[in-house]
Amino acid sequence: MQRSRVGADDGIAASPEVHTLDGIEVDAVPPGLALHPFGVFTTFVMVDGSVLGWPDHVTRLTRDARLLWGCDLDPQRLSSDVLSHARRVGPAPARVRVTLYPEAMQMMRPIDARGCRILVSSGPAVFPFLPEHQFTVRTCEYQRELPDLKTTDTFTQIRRRREAQLAGFDDALFVRRDQVLEGSTWTVVTWCDGQVATPAGPVLESITAVHLAAAAEELGWSFVSRPITVAELAEADLVLAVNAVNPARAIRRVDARSLNLDHALLAEVAGVMSSRERHHVGASAPRADGPADPTGLD
């Protein structure tokens, strides 16, 4: 399978904006989700039907839907809907979000929530991943409710991001006193003295960061989840704001403090994550179709 970046000279048209609900294309947010934003979601980059960690995304959605409203998700139905969406999108890299929410939901009787609707939304993405190194963040004291679940309740996260942008930053970094937690919609990953670390504590486990940890160990770095202080960020060789859209996004500044930036390491991260083994949606075996030269990205 060919891998291409989205761009004028790629030879593959950029992925269009597409939304499907239970396998049928729609052009508006369904009223059930708009009126009661009570659901769960996951996000990934899909290229010609292949996804990094697809089984992990299925596991996350299955677990979170069961915990939130007692739904027993049919994984085959989920795969079928995403695969149908992939055919509409075509082979170009696409940023995909899969949202699950109850088929029947009343605000006064959430205990009666039942069924499951599957909304798949997508737009253009860049793949192979490219290093980003101008990301700035402002710290704010905040801990998400139900941090181990990826829910559609993102109001406060988006509000905190907006406040950070009004102050001249790109995004917000959530902290608890001097302890780093997570970004508004991303995970903190530090690289320092041969060790890769993510913050321990009440945060969402990132599927992308899990695969990044495995890649780091293959590169000879040890991995650990441990408490990380804000002051420690300035001591690291590289601090990443990791999400599914780009695992190679370096944080350049936290509040008024500039951070170290190892450009060679950042390029290596982009390359190794672009060449990670991927699963085709609906297939039982992983696919490894990375770029021929995963190091030539910067």
Short mmCIF file of C-alpha atoms in Angstrom, two decimals:
data_model
loop_
_atom_site.label_atom_id
_atom_site.label_comp_id
_atom_site.label_asym_id
_atom_site.label_seq_id
_atom_site.Cartn_x
_atom_site.Cartn_y
_atom_site.Cartn_z
CA MET A 1 0.00 0.00 0.00
CA GLN A 2 1.38 3.40 -0.94
CA ARG A 3 1.96 6.00 1.76
CA SER A 4 1.60 9.66 0.81
CA ARG A 5 1.50 13.00 2.52
CA VAL A 6 -1.41 15.24 1.70
CA GLY A 7 -0.18 17.96 -0.62
CA ALA A 8 -0.26 19.38 -4.08
CA ASP A 9 2.40 17.03 -5.44
CA ASP A 10 1.40 13.78 -3.74
CA GLY A 11 -0.58 12.26 -6.58
CA ILE A 12 -3.35 11.33 -4.13
CA ALA A 13 -6.19 13.76 -3.53
CA ALA A 14 -6.68 14.93 0.04
CA SER A 15 -9.26 12.99 1.99
CA PRO A 16 -12.68 14.70 1.91
CA GLU A 17 -14.78 15.60 4.94
CA VAL A 18 -17.15 12.67 5.40
CA HIS A 19 -19.65 11.76 8.14
CA THR A 20 -21.51 8.46 8.35
CA LEU A 21 -24.09 7.38 10.92
CA ASP A 22 -24.61 3.63 11.25
CA GLY A 23 -23.03 3.22 7.83
CA ILE A 24 -25.14 5.89 6.06
CA GLU A 25 -23.64 9.21 4.96
CA VAL A 26 -25.07 12.27 6.76
CA ASP A 27 -24.38 15.99 6.55
CA ALA A 28 -25.31 17.13 10.07
CA VAL A 29 -24.72 16.18 13.70
CA PRO A 30 -27.49 13.76 14.75
CA PRO A 31 -30.03 15.36 17.13
CA GLY A 32 -29.58 12.56 19.67
CA LEU A 33 -25.91 13.46 20.12
CA ALA A 34 -26.40 17.23 19.82
CA LEU A 35 -29.14 17.33 22.48
CA HIS A 36 -27.47 14.88 24.87
CA PRO A 37 -23.68 14.82 24.33
CA PHE A 38 -23.42 11.62 26.34
CA GLY A 39 -21.06 9.30 24.54
CA VAL A 40 -17.54 8.05 24.00
CA PHE A 41 -15.10 8.33 21.12
CA THR A 42 -11.68 7.48 19.79
CA THR A 43 -9.51 9.11 17.12
CA PHE A 44 -6.89 7.76 14.72
CA VAL A 45 -5.23 8.33 11.36
CA MET A 46 -6.42 5.89 8.70
CA VAL A 47 -4.54 5.26 5.47
CA ASP A 48 -6.24 3.08 2.86
CA GLY A 49 -8.15 1.27 5.62
CA SER A 50 -5.12 0.70 7.90
CA VAL A 51 -4.93 2.03 11.46
CA LEU A 52 -2.21 2.01 14.10
CA GLY A 53 -3.51 -0.06 17.02
CA TRP A 54 -6.97 -0.76 15.59
CA PRO A 55 -7.67 -3.59 18.11
CA ASP A 56 -6.81 -1.15 20.92
CA HIS A 57 -9.35 1.35 19.62
CA VAL A 58 -12.02 -1.35 19.48
CA THR A 59 -11.18 -2.37 23.05
CA ARG A 60 -11.37 1.24 24.24
CA LEU A 61 -14.75 1.90 22.63
CA THR A 62 -16.17 -1.40 23.88
CA ARG A 63 -15.00 -0.78 27.45
CA ASP A 64 -16.04 2.88 27.62
CA ALA A 65 -19.51 2.33 26.15
CA ARG A 66 -20.13 -0.46 28.64
CA LEU A 67 -18.95 1.67 31.57
CA LEU A 68 -20.89 4.78 30.55
CA TRP A 69 -24.31 3.34 29.73
CA GLY A 70 -24.04 -0.46 29.91
CA CYS A 71 -23.84 -0.95 26.14
CA ASP A 72 -22.55 -4.23 24.70
CA LEU A 73 -20.91 -3.06 21.48
CA ASP A 74 -20.76 -5.50 18.58
CA PRO A 75 -17.13 -5.29 17.35
CA GLN A 76 -18.08 -6.76 13.97
CA ARG A 77 -20.67 -4.05 13.43
CA LEU A 78 -18.13 -1.40 14.44
CA SER A 79 -15.52 -2.73 12.01
CA SER A 80 -18.10 -2.97 9.24
CA ASP A 81 -19.19 0.67 9.70
CA VAL A 82 -15.61 1.97 9.79
CA LEU A 83 -14.65 -0.13 6.77
CA SER A 84 -17.67 1.21 4.86
CA HIS A 85 -16.57 4.72 5.80
CA ALA A 86 -13.02 3.96 4.61
CA ARG A 87 -14.34 3.03 1.17
CA ARG A 88 -16.03 6.42 0.90
CA VAL A 89 -12.87 8.23 2.03
CA GLY A 90 -10.52 6.43 -0.36
CA PRO A 91 -6.79 5.72 0.08
CA ALA A 92 -5.65 9.20 1.15
CA PRO A 93 -4.62 9.72 4.81
CA ALA A 94 -7.64 10.66 6.91
CA ARG A 95 -8.14 11.87 10.45
CA VAL A 96 -10.98 9.69 11.76
CA ARG A 97 -13.12 10.03 14.87
CA VAL A 98 -15.51 7.25 15.87
CA THR A 99 -18.22 8.37 18.31
CA LEU A 100 -20.64 6.04 20.08
CA TYR A 101 -23.77 7.27 21.86
CA PRO A 102 -27.04 5.71 23.06
CA GLU A 103 -29.75 5.00 20.51
CA ALA A 104 -32.35 5.97 23.11
CA MET A 105 -31.57 8.55 25.79
CA GLN A 106 -33.68 10.77 28.07
CA MET A 107 -32.03 13.40 30.21
CA MET A 108 -34.27 12.64 33.19
CA ARG A 109 -33.83 8.86 32.88
CA PRO A 110 -30.22 8.11 31.84
CA ILE A 111 -30.59 4.75 33.55
CA ASP A 112 -32.84 3.76 30.64
CA ALA A 113 -30.20 4.54 27.99
CA ARG A 114 -29.96 1.68 25.53
CA GLY A 115 -28.63 0.70 22.15
CA CYS A 116 -25.73 2.25 20.30
CA ARG A 117 -25.34 4.52 17.31
CA ILE A 118 -22.01 4.77 15.51
CA LEU A 119 -20.98 8.13 14.07
CA VAL A 120 -17.79 8.10 12.00
CA SER A 121 -16.34 11.48 10.99
CA SER A 122 -13.22 12.10 8.94
CA GLY A 123 -11.15 14.78 7.25
CA PRO A 124 -7.69 15.17 5.72
CA ALA A 125 -4.55 14.17 7.61
CA VAL A 126 -0.80 14.18 7.02
CA PHE A 127 0.98 10.83 6.80
CA PRO A 128 3.84 9.96 7.13
CA PHE A 129 3.96 12.11 10.26
CA LEU A 130 5.99 15.30 10.11
CA PRO A 131 7.88 16.81 13.06
CA GLU A 132 6.29 19.90 14.63
CA HIS A 133 8.39 22.05 16.94
CA GLN A 134 6.66 25.36 17.68
CA PHE A 135 3.96 24.19 20.11
CA THR A 136 3.53 26.37 23.22
CA VAL A 137 1.38 25.63 26.27
CA ARG A 138 0.14 27.36 29.39
CA THR A 139 -0.28 25.42 32.61
CA CYS A 140 -3.61 25.46 34.42
CA GLU A 141 -4.87 23.67 37.49
CA TYR A 142 -7.42 21.15 36.27
CA GLN A 143 -8.19 17.43 36.39
CA ARG A 144 -10.75 15.90 34.05
CA GLU A 145 -13.75 14.09 35.48
CA LEU A 146 -13.53 10.36 34.70
CA PRO A 147 -10.03 10.84 33.25
CA ASP A 148 -9.70 7.17 32.31
CA LEU A 149 -12.63 7.46 29.87
CA LYS A 150 -12.53 9.21 26.48
CA THR A 151 -15.96 10.84 26.59
CA THR A 152 -17.66 13.43 24.39
CA ASP A 153 -17.83 15.80 27.37
CA THR A 154 -15.00 18.09 26.22
CA PHE A 155 -16.50 21.46 27.19
CA THR A 156 -13.97 22.37 29.88
CA GLN A 157 -11.01 21.10 27.86
CA ILE A 158 -11.97 23.29 24.90
CA ARG A 159 -12.64 26.26 27.18
CA ARG A 160 -9.20 25.89 28.79
CA ARG A 161 -7.64 25.67 25.32
CA ARG A 162 -9.40 28.87 24.28
CA GLU A 163 -8.20 30.67 27.42
CA ALA A 164 -4.64 29.59 26.68
CA GLN A 165 -4.92 30.84 23.10
CA LEU A 166 -6.29 34.18 24.28
CA ALA A 167 -3.14 34.44 26.42
CA GLY A 168 -0.92 33.82 23.38
CA PHE A 169 -0.31 30.06 23.69
CA ASP A 170 -1.37 27.17 21.49
CA ASP A 171 -2.97 25.03 24.17
CA ALA A 172 -3.43 24.22 27.85
CA LEU A 173 -1.40 21.80 29.96
CA PHE A 174 -3.33 20.46 32.94
CA VAL A 175 -1.48 20.18 36.23
CA ARG A 176 -2.31 19.29 39.83
CA ARG A 177 -0.16 21.55 42.00
CA ASP A 178 3.35 20.91 40.59
CA GLN A 179 2.47 17.57 38.95
CA VAL A 180 1.99 17.29 35.19
CA LEU A 181 -1.23 15.51 34.17
CA GLU A 182 -2.13 15.84 30.48
CA GLY A 183 -2.94 18.28 27.72
CA SER A 184 -6.44 19.28 26.68
CA THR A 185 -6.61 16.47 24.10
CA TRP A 186 -3.09 15.05 24.17
CA THR A 187 -0.59 13.14 26.28
CA VAL A 188 2.74 14.38 27.65
CA VAL A 189 5.77 12.24 26.81
CA THR A 190 9.26 13.23 28.00
CA TRP A 191 12.62 11.99 26.70
CA CYS A 192 15.47 12.46 29.18
CA ASP A 193 18.76 10.63 29.89
CA GLY A 194 17.78 7.47 28.04
CA GLN A 195 14.33 7.26 29.62
CA VAL A 196 10.93 7.93 28.07
CA ALA A 197 8.22 8.81 30.59
CA THR A 198 4.54 9.65 30.73
CA PRO A 199 2.81 11.13 33.79
CA ALA A 200 1.39 8.65 36.28
CA GLY A 201 -1.90 9.59 37.82
CA PRO A 202 -5.49 10.29 36.85
CA VAL A 203 -5.03 10.69 33.08
CA LEU A 204 -6.32 9.05 29.92
CA GLU A 205 -4.12 6.26 28.62
CA SER A 206 -3.15 7.22 25.09
CA ILE A 207 -3.15 4.44 22.51
CA THR A 208 -0.65 6.40 20.43
CA ALA A 209 1.63 6.90 23.45
CA VAL A 210 1.52 3.16 24.18
CA HIS A 211 2.79 2.45 20.67
CA LEU A 212 5.33 5.26 21.00
CA ALA A 213 6.62 3.62 24.20
CA ALA A 214 7.09 0.33 22.35
CA ALA A 215 8.92 2.15 19.55
CA ALA A 216 11.14 3.95 22.06
CA GLU A 217 12.17 0.66 23.66
CA GLU A 218 13.09 -0.66 20.22
CA LEU A 219 15.33 2.41 19.85
CA GLY A 220 17.09 1.57 23.12
CA TRP A 221 15.20 3.89 25.47
CA SER A 222 13.59 2.58 28.64
CA PHE A 223 9.97 3.48 29.33
CA VAL A 224 8.23 4.29 32.60
CA SER A 225 5.00 5.86 33.81
CA ARG A 226 5.83 8.00 36.84
CA PRO A 227 5.03 11.34 38.48
CA ILE A 228 6.50 14.23 36.45
CA THR A 229 6.81 17.76 37.80
CA VAL A 230 6.48 20.90 35.73
CA ALA A 231 10.09 21.79 36.60
CA GLU A 232 11.32 18.48 35.16
CA LEU A 233 10.05 19.40 31.71
CA ALA A 234 12.87 21.93 31.37
CA GLU A 235 15.44 19.17 32.03
CA ALA A 236 14.26 16.85 29.26
CA ASP A 237 15.91 16.48 25.86
CA LEU A 238 12.48 16.49 24.24
CA VAL A 239 8.90 16.91 25.46
CA LEU A 240 6.09 15.77 23.19
CA ALA A 241 2.39 16.62 23.05
CA VAL A 242 1.24 13.30 21.63
CA ASN A 243 -2.07 12.57 19.98
CA ALA A 244 -3.25 10.29 17.19
CA VAL A 245 -2.96 12.99 14.52
CA ASN A 246 0.73 13.62 15.24
CA PRO A 247 2.92 11.77 17.75
CA ALA A 248 5.93 13.96 16.83
CA ARG A 249 4.79 17.37 18.09
CA ALA A 250 7.38 18.96 20.38
CA ILE A 251 6.48 21.43 23.12
CA ARG A 252 8.74 24.45 22.68
CA ARG A 253 7.59 26.55 25.65
CA VAL A 254 5.70 26.01 28.90
CA ASP A 255 4.47 29.29 30.37
CA ALA A 256 7.52 31.60 30.20
CA ARG A 257 10.09 28.79 30.09
CA SER A 258 11.62 27.53 26.83
CA LEU A 259 12.24 23.78 26.58
CA ASN A 260 15.06 21.81 25.02
CA LEU A 261 14.44 20.47 21.54
CA ASP A 262 16.49 17.62 20.08
CA HIS A 263 15.66 17.98 16.38
CA ALA A 264 17.36 14.70 15.40
CA LEU A 265 15.39 12.78 18.03
CA LEU A 266 12.14 14.45 16.98
CA ALA A 267 12.72 13.43 13.36
CA GLU A 268 13.50 9.89 14.51
CA VAL A 269 10.23 9.75 16.45
CA ALA A 270 8.28 10.90 13.37
CA GLY A 271 9.99 8.26 11.24
CA VAL A 272 9.63 5.32 13.58
CA MET A 273 5.95 6.10 14.32
CA SER A 274 5.21 6.39 10.59
CA SER A 275 6.66 2.93 9.99
CA ARG A 276 4.95 1.17 12.91
CA GLU A 277 2.98 -1.97 12.17
CA ARG A 278 -0.64 -1.17 11.35
CA HIS A 279 -3.88 -3.18 11.28
CA HIS A 280 -6.34 -3.14 8.45
CA VAL A 281 -9.85 -2.52 9.75
CA GLY A 282 -11.72 -5.81 9.83
CA ALA A 283 -8.58 -7.94 9.35
CA SER A 284 -7.17 -10.20 12.03
CA ALA A 285 -3.51 -9.68 11.14
CA PRO A 286 -1.47 -6.44 11.30
CA ARG A 287 -0.05 -4.77 8.25
CA ALA A 288 3.37 -3.16 8.02
CA ASP A 289 3.33 -0.77 5.08
CA GLY A 290 5.48 2.11 6.28
CA PRO A 291 7.43 4.45 4.02
CA ALA A 292 10.56 3.14 2.36
CA ASP A 293 12.71 5.77 4.07
CA PRO A 294 11.09 6.56 7.43
CA THR A 295 14.01 8.73 8.57
CA GLY A 296 13.86 11.32 5.78
CA LEU A 297 10.98 13.34 7.16
CA ASP A 298 12.47 16.56 8.44
#
